[in-house]
Amino acid sequence: HLFGKYLGICFQIKDDIFDYFVNKEIGKPTGNDMLEGRLTLPAIYALNTTNDEWAKKIALKVKSRTASLEEINELTQFTKQHNGIEYAYKKMNDCREKAICMLSNFPDTEVKAALIAYVNYVIERKN
């Protein structure tokens, strides 16, 4: 149960990180989550660790789906500049370690190795 929870969190955080970078292979544009009114872990961290009123106003506009593309791009850059991406990577790797730890009581089998490989794939995937 907990293995799946941590694996799912890893997958979601990786998906959140993708939204901050242009990558045609992913199939969704940069800032798509914000366009849909969602603030994800990187932006939430950046907003919660600064007292930038401008960024907080833009975040409210994002949540109400009234932010312009320019404002979304600016909030994306703000998030990058205020370590939101680095924080998300750290949390994702923490969850990776927790997921693998959940398997520590199981014998070393091909199934266990495959589960560990899958966690690593989720972390390292390019799209």
mmCIF file with all atom_site columns, C-alpha atoms in Angstrom:
data_model
loop_
_atom_site.group_PDB
_atom_site.id
_atom_site.type_symbol
_atom_site.label_atom_id
_atom_site.label_alt_id
_atom_site.label_comp_id
_atom_site.label_asym_id
_atom_site.label_entity_id
_atom_site.label_seq_id
_atom_site.pdbx_PDB_ins_code
_atom_site.Cartn_x
_atom_site.Cartn_y
_atom_site.Cartn_z
_atom_site.occupancy
_atom_site.B_iso_or_equiv
_atom_site.pdbx_formal_charge
_atom_site.auth_seq_id
_atom_site.auth_comp_id
_atom_site.auth_asym_id
_atom_site.auth_atom_id
_atom_site.pdbx_PDB_model_num
ATOM 1   C CA . HIS A 1 1   ? 0.000  0.000   0.000   1.00 0.00 ? 1   HIS A CA 1
ATOM 2   C CA . LEU A 1 2   ? 2.655  2.558   1.036   1.00 0.00 ? 2   LEU A CA 1
ATOM 3   C CA . PHE A 1 3   ? 4.929  1.549   -1.830  1.00 0.00 ? 3   PHE A CA 1
ATOM 4   C CA . GLY A 1 4   ? 2.175  2.478   -4.281  1.00 0.00 ? 4   GLY A CA 1
ATOM 5   C CA . LYS A 1 5   ? 1.484  5.731   -2.465  1.00 0.00 ? 5   LYS A CA 1
ATOM 6   C CA . TYR A 1 6   ? 5.116  6.854   -2.653  1.00 0.00 ? 6   TYR A CA 1
ATOM 7   C CA . LEU A 1 7   ? 5.430  5.686   -6.257  1.00 0.00 ? 7   LEU A CA 1
ATOM 8   C CA . GLY A 1 8   ? 2.333  7.689   -7.179  1.00 0.00 ? 8   GLY A CA 1
ATOM 9   C CA . ILE A 1 9   ? 3.678  10.792  -5.452  1.00 0.00 ? 9   ILE A CA 1
ATOM 10  C CA . CYS A 1 10  ? 6.954  10.421  -7.381  1.00 0.00 ? 10  CYS A CA 1
ATOM 11  C CA . PHE A 1 11  ? 5.013  10.184  -10.630 1.00 0.00 ? 11  PHE A CA 1
ATOM 12  C CA . GLN A 1 12  ? 2.921  13.261  -9.840  1.00 0.00 ? 12  GLN A CA 1
ATOM 13  C CA . ILE A 1 13  ? 5.863  15.403  -8.762  1.00 0.00 ? 13  ILE A CA 1
ATOM 14  C CA . LYS A 1 14  ? 7.759  14.455  -11.929 1.00 0.00 ? 14  LYS A CA 1
ATOM 15  C CA . ASP A 1 15  ? 4.695  15.457  -13.941 1.00 0.00 ? 15  ASP A CA 1
ATOM 16  C CA . ASP A 1 16  ? 4.579  18.769  -12.047 1.00 0.00 ? 16  ASP A CA 1
ATOM 17  C CA . ILE A 1 17  ? 8.250  19.416  -12.872 1.00 0.00 ? 17  ILE A CA 1
ATOM 18  C CA . PHE A 1 18  ? 7.655  18.714  -16.581 1.00 0.00 ? 18  PHE A CA 1
ATOM 19  C CA . ASP A 1 19  ? 5.198  21.616  -16.638 1.00 0.00 ? 19  ASP A CA 1
ATOM 20  C CA . TYR A 1 20  ? 8.046  24.094  -16.091 1.00 0.00 ? 20  TYR A CA 1
ATOM 21  C CA . PHE A 1 21  ? 10.066 23.095  -19.153 1.00 0.00 ? 21  PHE A CA 1
ATOM 22  C CA . VAL A 1 22  ? 9.421  23.003  -22.891 1.00 0.00 ? 22  VAL A CA 1
ATOM 23  C CA . ASN A 1 23  ? 9.459  19.406  -24.120 1.00 0.00 ? 23  ASN A CA 1
ATOM 24  C CA . LYS A 1 24  ? 7.566  18.439  -27.264 1.00 0.00 ? 24  LYS A CA 1
ATOM 25  C CA . GLU A 1 25  ? 7.704  14.742  -26.305 1.00 0.00 ? 25  GLU A CA 1
ATOM 26  C CA . ILE A 1 26  ? 5.489  15.280  -23.260 1.00 0.00 ? 26  ILE A CA 1
ATOM 27  C CA . GLY A 1 27  ? 2.581  16.483  -25.343 1.00 0.00 ? 27  GLY A CA 1
ATOM 28  C CA . LYS A 1 28  ? 1.469  19.364  -23.154 1.00 0.00 ? 28  LYS A CA 1
ATOM 29  C CA . PRO A 1 29  ? 2.622  22.971  -23.223 1.00 0.00 ? 29  PRO A CA 1
ATOM 30  C CA . THR A 1 30  ? 4.668  24.625  -20.504 1.00 0.00 ? 30  THR A CA 1
ATOM 31  C CA . GLY A 1 31  ? 2.428  26.186  -17.860 1.00 0.00 ? 31  GLY A CA 1
ATOM 32  C CA . ASN A 1 32  ? -0.496 23.917  -18.688 1.00 0.00 ? 32  ASN A CA 1
ATOM 33  C CA . ASP A 1 33  ? -1.302 23.228  -15.023 1.00 0.00 ? 33  ASP A CA 1
ATOM 34  C CA . MET A 1 34  ? -1.476 26.961  -14.301 1.00 0.00 ? 34  MET A CA 1
ATOM 35  C CA . LEU A 1 35  ? -3.597 27.527  -17.411 1.00 0.00 ? 35  LEU A CA 1
ATOM 36  C CA . GLU A 1 36  ? -6.024 24.996  -15.941 1.00 0.00 ? 36  GLU A CA 1
ATOM 37  C CA . GLY A 1 37  ? -6.063 26.816  -12.587 1.00 0.00 ? 37  GLY A CA 1
ATOM 38  C CA . ARG A 1 38  ? -3.720 24.484  -10.703 1.00 0.00 ? 38  ARG A CA 1
ATOM 39  C CA . LEU A 1 39  ? -0.722 25.442  -8.614  1.00 0.00 ? 39  LEU A CA 1
ATOM 40  C CA . THR A 1 40  ? 1.599  22.483  -8.167  1.00 0.00 ? 40  THR A CA 1
ATOM 41  C CA . LEU A 1 41  ? 4.302  21.673  -5.627  1.00 0.00 ? 41  LEU A CA 1
ATOM 42  C CA . PRO A 1 42  ? 7.097  23.780  -7.175  1.00 0.00 ? 42  PRO A CA 1
ATOM 43  C CA . ALA A 1 43  ? 4.995  26.970  -7.265  1.00 0.00 ? 43  ALA A CA 1
ATOM 44  C CA . ILE A 1 44  ? 3.436  26.327  -3.857  1.00 0.00 ? 44  ILE A CA 1
ATOM 45  C CA . TYR A 1 45  ? 6.901  25.969  -2.337  1.00 0.00 ? 45  TYR A CA 1
ATOM 46  C CA . ALA A 1 46  ? 8.208  29.135  -4.020  1.00 0.00 ? 46  ALA A CA 1
ATOM 47  C CA . LEU A 1 47  ? 5.154  31.105  -2.915  1.00 0.00 ? 47  LEU A CA 1
ATOM 48  C CA . ASN A 1 48  ? 5.284  29.810  0.665   1.00 0.00 ? 48  ASN A CA 1
ATOM 49  C CA . THR A 1 49  ? 8.969  30.590  1.132   1.00 0.00 ? 49  THR A CA 1
ATOM 50  C CA . THR A 1 50  ? 8.845  34.203  -0.045  1.00 0.00 ? 50  THR A CA 1
ATOM 51  C CA . ASN A 1 51  ? 6.839  37.277  0.860   1.00 0.00 ? 51  ASN A CA 1
ATOM 52  C CA . ASP A 1 52  ? 6.384  38.414  -2.711  1.00 0.00 ? 52  ASP A CA 1
ATOM 53  C CA . GLU A 1 53  ? 2.949  40.036  -2.887  1.00 0.00 ? 53  GLU A CA 1
ATOM 54  C CA . TRP A 1 54  ? 3.068  40.299  -6.685  1.00 0.00 ? 54  TRP A CA 1
ATOM 55  C CA . ALA A 1 55  ? 3.597  36.542  -7.045  1.00 0.00 ? 55  ALA A CA 1
ATOM 56  C CA . LYS A 1 56  ? 0.812  35.814  -4.554  1.00 0.00 ? 56  LYS A CA 1
ATOM 57  C CA . LYS A 1 57  ? -1.585 38.026  -6.544  1.00 0.00 ? 57  LYS A CA 1
ATOM 58  C CA . ILE A 1 58  ? -0.688 36.176  -9.744  1.00 0.00 ? 58  ILE A CA 1
ATOM 59  C CA . ALA A 1 59  ? -1.205 32.853  -7.935  1.00 0.00 ? 59  ALA A CA 1
ATOM 60  C CA . LEU A 1 60  ? -4.727 33.947  -6.971  1.00 0.00 ? 60  LEU A CA 1
ATOM 61  C CA . LYS A 1 61  ? -5.366 34.849  -10.604 1.00 0.00 ? 61  LYS A CA 1
ATOM 62  C CA . VAL A 1 62  ? -4.084 31.420  -11.655 1.00 0.00 ? 62  VAL A CA 1
ATOM 63  C CA . LYS A 1 63  ? -6.451 29.709  -9.223  1.00 0.00 ? 63  LYS A CA 1
ATOM 64  C CA . SER A 1 64  ? -9.387 31.741  -10.548 1.00 0.00 ? 64  SER A CA 1
ATOM 65  C CA . ARG A 1 65  ? -8.246 31.099  -14.141 1.00 0.00 ? 65  ARG A CA 1
ATOM 66  C CA . THR A 1 66  ? -7.906 34.800  -14.914 1.00 0.00 ? 66  THR A CA 1
ATOM 67  C CA . ALA A 1 67  ? -4.101 34.964  -15.277 1.00 0.00 ? 67  ALA A CA 1
ATOM 68  C CA . SER A 1 68  ? -2.738 35.945  -18.676 1.00 0.00 ? 68  SER A CA 1
ATOM 69  C CA . LEU A 1 69  ? -0.138 33.851  -20.498 1.00 0.00 ? 69  LEU A CA 1
ATOM 70  C CA . GLU A 1 70  ? 2.435  36.513  -19.669 1.00 0.00 ? 70  GLU A CA 1
ATOM 71  C CA . GLU A 1 71  ? 1.577  36.315  -15.958 1.00 0.00 ? 71  GLU A CA 1
ATOM 72  C CA . ILE A 1 72  ? 1.773  32.522  -16.049 1.00 0.00 ? 72  ILE A CA 1
ATOM 73  C CA . ASN A 1 73  ? 5.189  32.722  -17.722 1.00 0.00 ? 73  ASN A CA 1
ATOM 74  C CA . GLU A 1 74  ? 6.332  35.208  -15.079 1.00 0.00 ? 74  GLU A CA 1
ATOM 75  C CA . LEU A 1 75  ? 5.094  32.985  -12.241 1.00 0.00 ? 75  LEU A CA 1
ATOM 76  C CA . THR A 1 76  ? 6.851  30.028  -13.884 1.00 0.00 ? 76  THR A CA 1
ATOM 77  C CA . GLN A 1 77  ? 10.117 31.984  -13.901 1.00 0.00 ? 77  GLN A CA 1
ATOM 78  C CA . PHE A 1 78  ? 9.500  33.133  -10.318 1.00 0.00 ? 78  PHE A CA 1
ATOM 79  C CA . THR A 1 79  ? 9.068  29.497  -9.279  1.00 0.00 ? 79  THR A CA 1
ATOM 80  C CA . LYS A 1 80  ? 12.344 28.517  -10.946 1.00 0.00 ? 80  LYS A CA 1
ATOM 81  C CA . GLN A 1 81  ? 14.203 31.466  -9.404  1.00 0.00 ? 81  GLN A CA 1
ATOM 82  C CA . HIS A 1 82  ? 12.922 30.666  -5.914  1.00 0.00 ? 82  HIS A CA 1
ATOM 83  C CA . ASN A 1 83  ? 14.022 27.013  -5.880  1.00 0.00 ? 83  ASN A CA 1
ATOM 84  C CA . GLY A 1 84  ? 10.617 25.471  -6.503  1.00 0.00 ? 84  GLY A CA 1
ATOM 85  C CA . ILE A 1 85  ? 12.021 22.966  -8.986  1.00 0.00 ? 85  ILE A CA 1
ATOM 86  C CA . GLU A 1 86  ? 14.919 21.980  -6.723  1.00 0.00 ? 86  GLU A CA 1
ATOM 87  C CA . TYR A 1 87  ? 12.518 21.476  -3.823  1.00 0.00 ? 87  TYR A CA 1
ATOM 88  C CA . ALA A 1 88  ? 10.248 19.295  -5.958  1.00 0.00 ? 88  ALA A CA 1
ATOM 89  C CA . TYR A 1 89  ? 13.210 17.137  -7.027  1.00 0.00 ? 89  TYR A CA 1
ATOM 90  C CA . LYS A 1 90  ? 14.221 16.759  -3.377  1.00 0.00 ? 90  LYS A CA 1
ATOM 91  C CA . LYS A 1 91  ? 10.710 15.707  -2.312  1.00 0.00 ? 91  LYS A CA 1
ATOM 92  C CA . MET A 1 92  ? 10.475 13.319  -5.261  1.00 0.00 ? 92  MET A CA 1
ATOM 93  C CA . ASN A 1 93  ? 13.762 11.675  -4.303  1.00 0.00 ? 93  ASN A CA 1
ATOM 94  C CA . ASP A 1 94  ? 12.637 11.476  -0.663  1.00 0.00 ? 94  ASP A CA 1
ATOM 95  C CA . CYS A 1 95  ? 9.522  9.602   -1.809  1.00 0.00 ? 95  CYS A CA 1
ATOM 96  C CA . ARG A 1 96  ? 11.677 7.371   -4.017  1.00 0.00 ? 96  ARG A CA 1
ATOM 97  C CA . GLU A 1 97  ? 13.744 6.392   -0.987  1.00 0.00 ? 97  GLU A CA 1
ATOM 98  C CA . LYS A 1 98  ? 10.600 5.743   1.061   1.00 0.00 ? 98  LYS A CA 1
ATOM 99  C CA . ALA A 1 99  ? 9.112  3.578   -1.704  1.00 0.00 ? 99  ALA A CA 1
ATOM 100 C CA . ILE A 1 100 ? 12.276 1.494   -1.958  1.00 0.00 ? 100 ILE A CA 1
ATOM 101 C CA . CYS A 1 101 ? 12.454 1.244   1.838   1.00 0.00 ? 101 CYS A CA 1
ATOM 102 C CA . MET A 1 102 ? 8.950  -0.288  1.817   1.00 0.00 ? 102 MET A CA 1
ATOM 103 C CA . LEU A 1 103 ? 10.468 -3.197  -0.115  1.00 0.00 ? 103 LEU A CA 1
ATOM 104 C CA . SER A 1 104 ? 13.367 -3.796  2.284   1.00 0.00 ? 104 SER A CA 1
ATOM 105 C CA . ASN A 1 105 ? 11.653 -6.646  4.147   1.00 0.00 ? 105 ASN A CA 1
ATOM 106 C CA . PHE A 1 106 ? 11.007 -8.593  0.966   1.00 0.00 ? 106 PHE A CA 1
ATOM 107 C CA . PRO A 1 107 ? 13.536 -11.123 -0.339  1.00 0.00 ? 107 PRO A CA 1
ATOM 108 C CA . ASP A 1 108 ? 15.740 -10.123 -3.247  1.00 0.00 ? 108 ASP A CA 1
ATOM 109 C CA . THR A 1 109 ? 13.781 -11.463 -6.200  1.00 0.00 ? 109 THR A CA 1
ATOM 110 C CA . GLU A 1 110 ? 13.187 -10.453 -9.799  1.00 0.00 ? 110 GLU A CA 1
ATOM 111 C CA . VAL A 1 111 ? 9.878  -8.920  -8.744  1.00 0.00 ? 111 VAL A CA 1
ATOM 112 C CA . LYS A 1 112 ? 11.546 -6.735  -6.118  1.00 0.00 ? 112 LYS A CA 1
ATOM 113 C CA . ALA A 1 113 ? 14.233 -5.701  -8.615  1.00 0.00 ? 113 ALA A CA 1
ATOM 114 C CA . ALA A 1 114 ? 11.530 -4.845  -11.161 1.00 0.00 ? 114 ALA A CA 1
ATOM 115 C CA . LEU A 1 115 ? 9.665  -2.691  -8.633  1.00 0.00 ? 115 LEU A CA 1
ATOM 116 C CA . ILE A 1 116 ? 12.842 -0.809  -7.751  1.00 0.00 ? 116 ILE A CA 1
ATOM 117 C CA . ALA A 1 117 ? 13.626 -0.370  -11.450 1.00 0.00 ? 117 ALA A CA 1
ATOM 118 C CA . TYR A 1 118 ? 10.120 0.985   -12.005 1.00 0.00 ? 118 TYR A CA 1
ATOM 119 C CA . VAL A 1 119 ? 10.519 3.573   -9.234  1.00 0.00 ? 119 VAL A CA 1
ATOM 120 C CA . ASN A 1 120 ? 13.800 4.654   -10.814 1.00 0.00 ? 120 ASN A CA 1
ATOM 121 C CA . TYR A 1 121 ? 12.155 4.834   -14.240 1.00 0.00 ? 121 TYR A CA 1
ATOM 122 C CA . VAL A 1 122 ? 9.423  7.114   -12.879 1.00 0.00 ? 122 VAL A CA 1
ATOM 123 C CA . ILE A 1 123 ? 12.082 9.451   -11.458 1.00 0.00 ? 123 ILE A CA 1
ATOM 124 C CA . GLU A 1 124 ? 14.280 9.434   -14.556 1.00 0.00 ? 124 GLU A CA 1
ATOM 125 C CA . ARG A 1 125 ? 11.626 9.449   -17.289 1.00 0.00 ? 125 ARG A CA 1
ATOM 126 C CA . LYS A 1 126 ? 11.917 12.116  -19.959 1.00 0.00 ? 126 LYS A CA 1
ATOM 127 C CA . ASN A 1 127 ? 8.210  12.338  -20.782 1.00 0.00 ? 127 ASN A CA 1
#
